Short mmCIF file of N, CA and C in Angstrom, two decimals:
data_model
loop_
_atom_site.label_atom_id
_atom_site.label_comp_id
_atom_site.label_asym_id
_atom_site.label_seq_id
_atom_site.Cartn_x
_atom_site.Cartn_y
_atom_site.Cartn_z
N UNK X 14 0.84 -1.17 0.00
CA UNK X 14 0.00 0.00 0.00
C UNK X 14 0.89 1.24 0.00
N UNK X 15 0.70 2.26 -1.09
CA UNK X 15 1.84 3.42 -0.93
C UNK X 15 1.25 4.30 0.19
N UNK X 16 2.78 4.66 0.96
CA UNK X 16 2.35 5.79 1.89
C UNK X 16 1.43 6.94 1.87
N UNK X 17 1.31 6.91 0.85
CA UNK X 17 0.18 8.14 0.57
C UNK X 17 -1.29 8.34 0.91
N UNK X 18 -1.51 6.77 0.48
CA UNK X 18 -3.12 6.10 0.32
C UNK X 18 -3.54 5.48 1.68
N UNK X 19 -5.17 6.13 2.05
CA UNK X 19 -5.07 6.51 3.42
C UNK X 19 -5.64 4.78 3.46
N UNK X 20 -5.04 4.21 5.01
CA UNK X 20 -5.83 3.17 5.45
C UNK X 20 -7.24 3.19 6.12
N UNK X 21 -8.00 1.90 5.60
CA UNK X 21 -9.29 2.61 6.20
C UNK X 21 -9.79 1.04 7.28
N UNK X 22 -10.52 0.47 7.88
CA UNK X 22 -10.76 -0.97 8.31
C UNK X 22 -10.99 -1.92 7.29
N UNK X 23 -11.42 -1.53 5.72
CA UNK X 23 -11.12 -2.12 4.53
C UNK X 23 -9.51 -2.96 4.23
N UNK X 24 -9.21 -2.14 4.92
CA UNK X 24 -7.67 -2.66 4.54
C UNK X 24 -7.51 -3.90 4.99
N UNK X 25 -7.91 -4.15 5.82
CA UNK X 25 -7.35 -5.50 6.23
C UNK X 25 -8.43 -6.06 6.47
N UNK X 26 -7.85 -7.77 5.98
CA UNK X 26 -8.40 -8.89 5.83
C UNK X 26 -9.29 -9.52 6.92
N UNK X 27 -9.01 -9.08 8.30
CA UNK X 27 -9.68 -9.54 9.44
C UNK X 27 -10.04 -8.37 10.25
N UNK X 28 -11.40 -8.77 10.60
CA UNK X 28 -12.07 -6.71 11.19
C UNK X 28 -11.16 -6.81 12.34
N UNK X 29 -11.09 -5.40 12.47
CA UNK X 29 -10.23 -4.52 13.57
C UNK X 29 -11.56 -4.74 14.46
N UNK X 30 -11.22 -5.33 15.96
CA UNK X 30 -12.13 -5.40 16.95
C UNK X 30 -12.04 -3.97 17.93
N UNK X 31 -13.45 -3.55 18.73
CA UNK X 31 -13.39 -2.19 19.27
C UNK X 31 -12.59 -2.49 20.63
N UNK X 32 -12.70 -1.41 21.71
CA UNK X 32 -11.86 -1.81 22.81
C UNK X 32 -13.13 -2.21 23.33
N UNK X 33 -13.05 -3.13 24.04
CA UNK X 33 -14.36 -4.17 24.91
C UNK X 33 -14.42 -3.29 26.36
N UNK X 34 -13.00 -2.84 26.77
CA UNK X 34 -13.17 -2.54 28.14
C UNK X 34 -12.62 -0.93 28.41
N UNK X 35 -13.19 0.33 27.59
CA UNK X 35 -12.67 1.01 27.59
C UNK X 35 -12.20 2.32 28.98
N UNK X 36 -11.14 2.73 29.37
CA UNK X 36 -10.70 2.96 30.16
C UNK X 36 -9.98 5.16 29.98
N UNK X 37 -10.27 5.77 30.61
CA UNK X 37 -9.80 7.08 30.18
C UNK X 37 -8.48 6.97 30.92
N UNK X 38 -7.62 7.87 29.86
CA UNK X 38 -6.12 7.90 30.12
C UNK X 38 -6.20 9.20 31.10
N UNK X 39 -5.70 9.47 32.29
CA UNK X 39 -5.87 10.45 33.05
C UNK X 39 -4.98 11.66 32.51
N UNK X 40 -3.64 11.43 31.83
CA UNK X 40 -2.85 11.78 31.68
C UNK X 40 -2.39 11.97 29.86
N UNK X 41 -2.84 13.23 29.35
CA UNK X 41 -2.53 13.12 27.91
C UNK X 41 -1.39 14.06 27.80
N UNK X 42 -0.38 13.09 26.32
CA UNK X 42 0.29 13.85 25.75
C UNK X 42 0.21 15.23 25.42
N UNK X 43 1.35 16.20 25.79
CA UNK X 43 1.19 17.92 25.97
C UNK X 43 1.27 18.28 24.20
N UNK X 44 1.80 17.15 23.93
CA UNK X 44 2.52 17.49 21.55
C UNK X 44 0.96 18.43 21.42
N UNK X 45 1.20 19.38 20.69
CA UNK X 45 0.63 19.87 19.32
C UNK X 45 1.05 19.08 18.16
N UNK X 46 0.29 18.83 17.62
CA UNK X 46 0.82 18.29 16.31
C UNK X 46 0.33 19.20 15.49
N UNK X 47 1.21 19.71 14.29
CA UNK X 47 0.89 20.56 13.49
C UNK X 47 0.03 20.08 12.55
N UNK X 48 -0.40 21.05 11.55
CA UNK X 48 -1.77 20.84 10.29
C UNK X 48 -1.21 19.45 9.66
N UNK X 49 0.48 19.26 9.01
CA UNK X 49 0.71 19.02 8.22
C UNK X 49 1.18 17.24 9.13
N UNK X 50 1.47 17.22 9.98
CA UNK X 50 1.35 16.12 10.93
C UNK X 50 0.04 15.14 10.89
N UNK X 51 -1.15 16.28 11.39
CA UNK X 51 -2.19 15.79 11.75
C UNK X 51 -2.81 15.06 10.17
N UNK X 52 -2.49 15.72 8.98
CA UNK X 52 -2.45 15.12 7.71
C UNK X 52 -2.22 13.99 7.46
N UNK X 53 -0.50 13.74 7.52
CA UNK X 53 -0.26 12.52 7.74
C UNK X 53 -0.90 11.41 8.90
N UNK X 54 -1.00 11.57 9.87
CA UNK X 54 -2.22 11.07 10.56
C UNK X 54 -3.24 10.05 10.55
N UNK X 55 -3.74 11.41 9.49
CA UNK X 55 -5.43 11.27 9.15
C UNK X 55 -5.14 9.80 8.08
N UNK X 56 -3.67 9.70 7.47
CA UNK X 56 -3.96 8.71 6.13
C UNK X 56 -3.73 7.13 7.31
N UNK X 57 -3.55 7.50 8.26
CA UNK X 57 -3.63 6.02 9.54
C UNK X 57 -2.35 5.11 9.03
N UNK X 58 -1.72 4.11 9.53
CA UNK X 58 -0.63 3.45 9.36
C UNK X 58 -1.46 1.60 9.53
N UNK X 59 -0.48 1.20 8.04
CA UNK X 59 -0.42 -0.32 8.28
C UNK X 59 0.52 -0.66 8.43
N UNK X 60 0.65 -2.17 9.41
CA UNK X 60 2.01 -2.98 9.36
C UNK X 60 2.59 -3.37 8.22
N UNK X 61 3.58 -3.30 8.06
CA UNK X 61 4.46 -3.78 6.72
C UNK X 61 4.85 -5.10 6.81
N UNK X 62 5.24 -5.71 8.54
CA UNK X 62 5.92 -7.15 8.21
C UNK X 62 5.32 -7.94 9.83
N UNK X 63 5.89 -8.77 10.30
CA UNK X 63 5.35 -9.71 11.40
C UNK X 63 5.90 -8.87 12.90
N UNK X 64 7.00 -8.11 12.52
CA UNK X 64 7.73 -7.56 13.74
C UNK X 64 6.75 -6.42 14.03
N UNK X 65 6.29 -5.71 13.05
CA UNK X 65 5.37 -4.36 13.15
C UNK X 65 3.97 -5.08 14.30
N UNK X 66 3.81 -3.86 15.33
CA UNK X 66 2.67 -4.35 15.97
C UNK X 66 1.82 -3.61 16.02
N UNK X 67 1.41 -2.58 14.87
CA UNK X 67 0.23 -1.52 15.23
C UNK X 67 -0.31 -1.43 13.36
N UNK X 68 -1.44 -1.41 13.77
CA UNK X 68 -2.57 -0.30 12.77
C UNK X 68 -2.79 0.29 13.15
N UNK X 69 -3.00 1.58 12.52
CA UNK X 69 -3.57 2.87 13.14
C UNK X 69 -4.85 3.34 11.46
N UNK X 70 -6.08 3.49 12.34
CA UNK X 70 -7.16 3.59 11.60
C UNK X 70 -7.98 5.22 12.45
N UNK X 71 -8.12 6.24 11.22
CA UNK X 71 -8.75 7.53 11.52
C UNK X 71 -9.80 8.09 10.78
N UNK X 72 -11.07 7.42 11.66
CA UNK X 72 -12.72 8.13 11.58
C UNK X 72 -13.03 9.26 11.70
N UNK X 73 -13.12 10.31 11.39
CA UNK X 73 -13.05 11.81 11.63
C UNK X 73 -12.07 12.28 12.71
N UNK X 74 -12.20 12.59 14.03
CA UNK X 74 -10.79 13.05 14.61
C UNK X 74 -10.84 12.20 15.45
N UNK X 75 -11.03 10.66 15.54
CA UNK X 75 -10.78 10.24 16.39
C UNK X 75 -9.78 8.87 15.61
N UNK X 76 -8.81 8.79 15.98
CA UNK X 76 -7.80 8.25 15.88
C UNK X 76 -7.59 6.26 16.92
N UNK X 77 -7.55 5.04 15.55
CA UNK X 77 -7.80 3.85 16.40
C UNK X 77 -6.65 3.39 16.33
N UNK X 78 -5.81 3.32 17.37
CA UNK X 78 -4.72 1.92 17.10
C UNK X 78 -4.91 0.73 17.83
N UNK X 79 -4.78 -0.22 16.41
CA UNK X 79 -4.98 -1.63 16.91
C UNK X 79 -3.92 -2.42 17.05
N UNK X 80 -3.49 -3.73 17.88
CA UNK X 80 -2.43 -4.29 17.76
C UNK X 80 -2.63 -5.28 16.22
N UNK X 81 -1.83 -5.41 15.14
CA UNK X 81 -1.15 -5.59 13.84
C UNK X 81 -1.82 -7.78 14.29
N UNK X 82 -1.59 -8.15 14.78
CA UNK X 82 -1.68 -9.53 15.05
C UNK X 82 -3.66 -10.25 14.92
N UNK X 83 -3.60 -9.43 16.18
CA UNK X 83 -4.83 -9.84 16.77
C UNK X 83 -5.98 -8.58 16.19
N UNK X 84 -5.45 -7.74 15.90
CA UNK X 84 -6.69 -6.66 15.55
C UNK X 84 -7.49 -6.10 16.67
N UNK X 85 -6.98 -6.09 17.70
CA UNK X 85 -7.47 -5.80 18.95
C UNK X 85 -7.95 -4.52 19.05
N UNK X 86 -8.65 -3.72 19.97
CA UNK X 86 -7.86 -2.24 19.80
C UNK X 86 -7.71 -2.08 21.18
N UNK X 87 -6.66 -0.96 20.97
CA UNK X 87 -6.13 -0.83 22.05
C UNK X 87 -6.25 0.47 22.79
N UNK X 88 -5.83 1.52 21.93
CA UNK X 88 -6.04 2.64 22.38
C UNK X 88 -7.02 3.70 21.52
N UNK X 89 -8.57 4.64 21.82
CA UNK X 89 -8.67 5.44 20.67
C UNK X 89 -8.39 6.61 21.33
N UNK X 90 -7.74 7.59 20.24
CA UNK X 90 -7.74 8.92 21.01
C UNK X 90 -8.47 10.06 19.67
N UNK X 91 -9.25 10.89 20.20
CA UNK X 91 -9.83 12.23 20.21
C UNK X 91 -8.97 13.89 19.98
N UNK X 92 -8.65 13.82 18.19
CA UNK X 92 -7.93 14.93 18.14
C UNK X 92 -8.66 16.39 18.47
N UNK X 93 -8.32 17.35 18.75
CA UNK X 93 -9.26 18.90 18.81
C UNK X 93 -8.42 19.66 18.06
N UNK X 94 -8.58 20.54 17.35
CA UNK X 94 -8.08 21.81 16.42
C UNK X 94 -7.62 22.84 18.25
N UNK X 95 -6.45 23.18 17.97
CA UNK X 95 -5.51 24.29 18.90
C UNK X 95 -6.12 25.63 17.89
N UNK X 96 -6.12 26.68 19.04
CA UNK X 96 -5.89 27.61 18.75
C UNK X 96 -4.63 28.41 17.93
N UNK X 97 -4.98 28.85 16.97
CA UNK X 97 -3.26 28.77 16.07
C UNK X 97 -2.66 28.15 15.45
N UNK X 98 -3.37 27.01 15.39
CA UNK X 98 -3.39 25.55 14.24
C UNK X 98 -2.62 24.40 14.63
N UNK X 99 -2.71 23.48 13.80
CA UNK X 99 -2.45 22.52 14.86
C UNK X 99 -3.74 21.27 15.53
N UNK X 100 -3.07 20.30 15.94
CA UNK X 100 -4.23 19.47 16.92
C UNK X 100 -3.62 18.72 18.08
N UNK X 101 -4.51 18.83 19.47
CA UNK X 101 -3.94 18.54 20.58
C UNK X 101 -5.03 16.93 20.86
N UNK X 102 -4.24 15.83 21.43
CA UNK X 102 -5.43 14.64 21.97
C UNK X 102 -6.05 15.48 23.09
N UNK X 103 -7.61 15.55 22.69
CA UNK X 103 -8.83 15.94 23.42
C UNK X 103 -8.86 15.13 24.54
N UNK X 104 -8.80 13.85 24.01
CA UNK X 104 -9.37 12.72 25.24
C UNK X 104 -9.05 11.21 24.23
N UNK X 105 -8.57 10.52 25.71
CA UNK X 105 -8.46 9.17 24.98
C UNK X 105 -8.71 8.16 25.91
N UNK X 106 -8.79 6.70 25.42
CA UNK X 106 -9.18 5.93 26.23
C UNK X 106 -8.09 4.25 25.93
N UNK X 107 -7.81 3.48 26.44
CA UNK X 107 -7.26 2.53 26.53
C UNK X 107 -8.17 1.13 26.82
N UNK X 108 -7.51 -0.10 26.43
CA UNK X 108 -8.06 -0.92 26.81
C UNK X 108 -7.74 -1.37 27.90
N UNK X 109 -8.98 -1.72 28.41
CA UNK X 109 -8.48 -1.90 30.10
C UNK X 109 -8.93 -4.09 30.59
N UNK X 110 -9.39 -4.12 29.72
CA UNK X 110 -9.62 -6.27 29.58
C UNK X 110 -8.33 -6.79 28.69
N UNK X 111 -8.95 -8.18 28.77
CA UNK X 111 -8.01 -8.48 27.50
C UNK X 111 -6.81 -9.09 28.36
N UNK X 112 -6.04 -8.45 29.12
CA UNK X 112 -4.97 -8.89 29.76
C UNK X 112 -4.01 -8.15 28.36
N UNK X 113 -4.56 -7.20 28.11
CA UNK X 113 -3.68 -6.25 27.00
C UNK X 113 -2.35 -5.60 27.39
N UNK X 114 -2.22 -4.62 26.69
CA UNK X 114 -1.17 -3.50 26.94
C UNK X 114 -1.53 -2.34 27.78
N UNK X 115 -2.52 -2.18 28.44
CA UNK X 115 -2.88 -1.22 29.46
C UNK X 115 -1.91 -1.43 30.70
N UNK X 116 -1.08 -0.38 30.53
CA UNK X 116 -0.19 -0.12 31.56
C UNK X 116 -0.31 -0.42 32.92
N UNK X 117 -1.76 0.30 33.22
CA UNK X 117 -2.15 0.43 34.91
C UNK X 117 -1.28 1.63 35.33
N UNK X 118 -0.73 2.27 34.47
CA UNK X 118 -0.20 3.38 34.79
C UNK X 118 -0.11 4.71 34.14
N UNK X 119 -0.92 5.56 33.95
CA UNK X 119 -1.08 6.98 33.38
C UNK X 119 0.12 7.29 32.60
N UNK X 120 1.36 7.35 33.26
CA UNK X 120 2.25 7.50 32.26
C UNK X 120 3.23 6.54 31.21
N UNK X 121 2.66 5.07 31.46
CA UNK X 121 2.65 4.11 30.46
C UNK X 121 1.86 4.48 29.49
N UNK X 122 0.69 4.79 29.65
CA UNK X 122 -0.40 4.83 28.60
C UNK X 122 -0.31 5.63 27.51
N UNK X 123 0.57 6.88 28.14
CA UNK X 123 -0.05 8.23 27.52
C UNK X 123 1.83 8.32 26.75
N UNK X 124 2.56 7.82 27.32
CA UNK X 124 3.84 7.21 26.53
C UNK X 124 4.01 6.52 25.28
N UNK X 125 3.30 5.24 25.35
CA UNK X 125 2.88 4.42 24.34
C UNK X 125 1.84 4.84 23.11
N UNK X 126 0.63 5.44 23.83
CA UNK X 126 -0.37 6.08 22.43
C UNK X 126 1.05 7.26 21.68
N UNK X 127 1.49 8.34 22.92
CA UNK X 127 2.55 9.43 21.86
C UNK X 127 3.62 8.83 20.74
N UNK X 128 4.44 7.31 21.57
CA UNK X 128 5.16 6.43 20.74
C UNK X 128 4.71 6.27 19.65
N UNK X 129 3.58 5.40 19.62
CA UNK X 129 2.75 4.96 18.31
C UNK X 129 2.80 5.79 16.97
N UNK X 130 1.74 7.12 17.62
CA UNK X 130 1.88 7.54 16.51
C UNK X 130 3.01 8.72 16.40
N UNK X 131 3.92 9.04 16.92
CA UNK X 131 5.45 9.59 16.81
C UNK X 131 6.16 8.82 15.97
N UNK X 132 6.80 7.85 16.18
CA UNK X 132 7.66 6.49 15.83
C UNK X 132 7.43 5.83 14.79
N UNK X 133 6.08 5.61 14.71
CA UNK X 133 5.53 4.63 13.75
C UNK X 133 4.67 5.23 12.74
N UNK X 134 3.85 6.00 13.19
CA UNK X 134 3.28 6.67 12.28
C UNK X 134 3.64 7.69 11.65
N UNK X 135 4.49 8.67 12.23
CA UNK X 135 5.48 9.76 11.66
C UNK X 135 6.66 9.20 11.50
N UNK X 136 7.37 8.22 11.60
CA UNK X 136 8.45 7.48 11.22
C UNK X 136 9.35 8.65 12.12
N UNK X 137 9.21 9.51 13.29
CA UNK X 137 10.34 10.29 13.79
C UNK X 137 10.93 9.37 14.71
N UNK X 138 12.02 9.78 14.95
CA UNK X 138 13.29 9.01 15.90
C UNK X 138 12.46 9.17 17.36
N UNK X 139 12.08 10.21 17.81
CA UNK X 139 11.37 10.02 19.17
C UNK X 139 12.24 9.69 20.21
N UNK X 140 13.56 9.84 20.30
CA UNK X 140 14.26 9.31 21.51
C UNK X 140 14.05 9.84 22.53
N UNK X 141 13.52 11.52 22.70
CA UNK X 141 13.23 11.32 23.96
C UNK X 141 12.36 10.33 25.06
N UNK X 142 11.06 10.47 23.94
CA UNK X 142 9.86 9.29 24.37
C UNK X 142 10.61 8.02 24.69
N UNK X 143 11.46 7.66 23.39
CA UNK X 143 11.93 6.12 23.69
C UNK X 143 12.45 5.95 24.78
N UNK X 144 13.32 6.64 25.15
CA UNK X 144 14.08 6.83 26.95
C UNK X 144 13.20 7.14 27.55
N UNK X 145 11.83 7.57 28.10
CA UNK X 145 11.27 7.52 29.02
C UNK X 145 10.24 6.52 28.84
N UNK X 146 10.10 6.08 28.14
CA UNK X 146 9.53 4.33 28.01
C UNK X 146 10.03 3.29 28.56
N UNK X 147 11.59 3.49 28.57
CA UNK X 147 13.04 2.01 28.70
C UNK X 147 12.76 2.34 30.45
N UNK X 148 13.17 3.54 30.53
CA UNK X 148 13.27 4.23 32.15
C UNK X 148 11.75 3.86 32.72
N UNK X 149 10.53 3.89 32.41
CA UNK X 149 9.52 3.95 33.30
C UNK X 149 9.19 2.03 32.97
N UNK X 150 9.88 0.94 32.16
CA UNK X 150 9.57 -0.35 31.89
C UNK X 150 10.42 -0.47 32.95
N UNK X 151 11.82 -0.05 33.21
CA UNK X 151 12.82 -0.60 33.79
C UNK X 151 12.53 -0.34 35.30
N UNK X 152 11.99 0.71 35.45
CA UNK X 152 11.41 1.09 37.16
C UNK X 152 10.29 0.02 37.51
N UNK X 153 9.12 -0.32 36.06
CA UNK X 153 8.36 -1.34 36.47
C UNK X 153 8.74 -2.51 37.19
N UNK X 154 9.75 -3.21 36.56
CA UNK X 154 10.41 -4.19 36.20
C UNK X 154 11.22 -4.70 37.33
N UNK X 155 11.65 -3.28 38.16
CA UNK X 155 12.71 -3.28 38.95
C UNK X 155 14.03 -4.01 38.50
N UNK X 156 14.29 -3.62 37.30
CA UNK X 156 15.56 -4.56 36.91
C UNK X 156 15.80 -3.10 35.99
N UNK X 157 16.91 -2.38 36.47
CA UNK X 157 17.69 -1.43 35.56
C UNK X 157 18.66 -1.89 34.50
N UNK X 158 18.65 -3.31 33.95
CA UNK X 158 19.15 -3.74 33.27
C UNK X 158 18.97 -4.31 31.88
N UNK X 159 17.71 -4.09 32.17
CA UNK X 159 16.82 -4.61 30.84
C UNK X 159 17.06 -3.53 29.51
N UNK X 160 17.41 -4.43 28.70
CA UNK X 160 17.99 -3.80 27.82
C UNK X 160 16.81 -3.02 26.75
N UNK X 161 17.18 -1.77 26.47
CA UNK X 161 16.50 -0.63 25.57
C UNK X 161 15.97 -1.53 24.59
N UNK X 162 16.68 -2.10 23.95
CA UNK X 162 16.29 -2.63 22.27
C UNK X 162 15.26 -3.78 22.49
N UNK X 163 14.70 -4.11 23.72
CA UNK X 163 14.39 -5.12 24.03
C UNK X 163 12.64 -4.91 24.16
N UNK X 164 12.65 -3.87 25.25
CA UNK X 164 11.72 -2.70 25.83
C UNK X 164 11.07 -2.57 24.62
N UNK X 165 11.36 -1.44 23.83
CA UNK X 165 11.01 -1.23 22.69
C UNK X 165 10.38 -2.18 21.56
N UNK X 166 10.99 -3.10 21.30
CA UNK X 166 10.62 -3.99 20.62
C UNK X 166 9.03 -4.95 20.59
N UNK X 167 9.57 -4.99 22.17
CA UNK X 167 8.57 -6.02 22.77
C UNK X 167 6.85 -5.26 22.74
N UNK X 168 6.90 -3.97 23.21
CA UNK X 168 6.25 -3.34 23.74
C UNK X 168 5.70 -2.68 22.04
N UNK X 169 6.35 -2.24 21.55
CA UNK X 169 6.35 -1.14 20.67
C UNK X 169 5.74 -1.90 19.04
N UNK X 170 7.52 -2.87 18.91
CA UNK X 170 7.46 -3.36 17.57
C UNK X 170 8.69 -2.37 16.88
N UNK X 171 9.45 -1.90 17.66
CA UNK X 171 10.15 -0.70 17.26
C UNK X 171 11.59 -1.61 17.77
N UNK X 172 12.42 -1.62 16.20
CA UNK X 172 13.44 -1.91 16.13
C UNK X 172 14.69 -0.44 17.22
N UNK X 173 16.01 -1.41 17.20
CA UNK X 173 16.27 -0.16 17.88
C UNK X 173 17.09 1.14 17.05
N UNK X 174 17.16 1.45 16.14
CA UNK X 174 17.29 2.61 15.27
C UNK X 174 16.14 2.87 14.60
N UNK X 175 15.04 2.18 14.73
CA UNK X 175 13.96 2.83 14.03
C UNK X 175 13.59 3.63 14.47
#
């Protein structure tokens, strides 16, 4: 599918399921995303290969990412138009069943939805995010040893220079 051409739940072969147990993120990402961001966006992201773990599918401003495998969803979030242009997440929600990727922690949540579509959907490097992802897995974890490329991967689908 060329980058250009927007994804829609057509796209794929097995329906994208809704979140069953939906949950509000207390804590949203501060990003503006600009006009030309929120553009790219709007055209939503498919997985390319087995390592990739997200779709991202966008119904007017509300924005779905599903996990790439199972078609789950996981997180939707609620863009709003900023004053001065631009769009800020209004409100979002997570899945909270499933035995999913719901953190249980506000700033897991609101880490991972910014990852998603930062990383994966804007293809940007994101290292700050990525280091406070490794840092808040590794505090989970209580093991400061767990390696970055690992974190990422597992969690994300995000190689470690991607």
């Amino acid at each position: 599918m060329p980058a250009d051409e927007r994804v829609t739940r057509s796209s794929f072969r097995k329906p994208l399921q809704s979140i069953m147990v939906p949950t509000a993120i207390g804590v949203l990402p501060d990003r503006v995303w600009s006009d030309e961001e929120w553009e790219r966006i709007q055209l939503g992201y498919r997985s390319r290969d087995m390592d990739e773990k997200w779709n991202v599918v966008v119904e007017g401003d509300v924005v779905f990412l599903h996990r790439s495998w199972t078609g789950f969803g996981v997180f939707e979030a609620t863009f709003a138009p900023v004053e001065g242009g631009g769009r800020r997440i209004a409100s979002a929600v997570v899945e909270a069943g499933r035995g999913g990727l719901h953190g249980n922690s506000t700033d897991h949540d609101r880490l991972m939805l910014e990852l998603v579509l930062s990383a994966i959907v804007l293809g940007e490097p994101a290292r700050e995010l990525r280091e406070q992802f490794v840092e808040l897995a590794r505090e989970r974890s209580g093991n400061a040893d767990v390696p970055a490329g690992a974190v990422q991967h597992s969690a994300l689908g995000l190689r470690s220079g991607s």
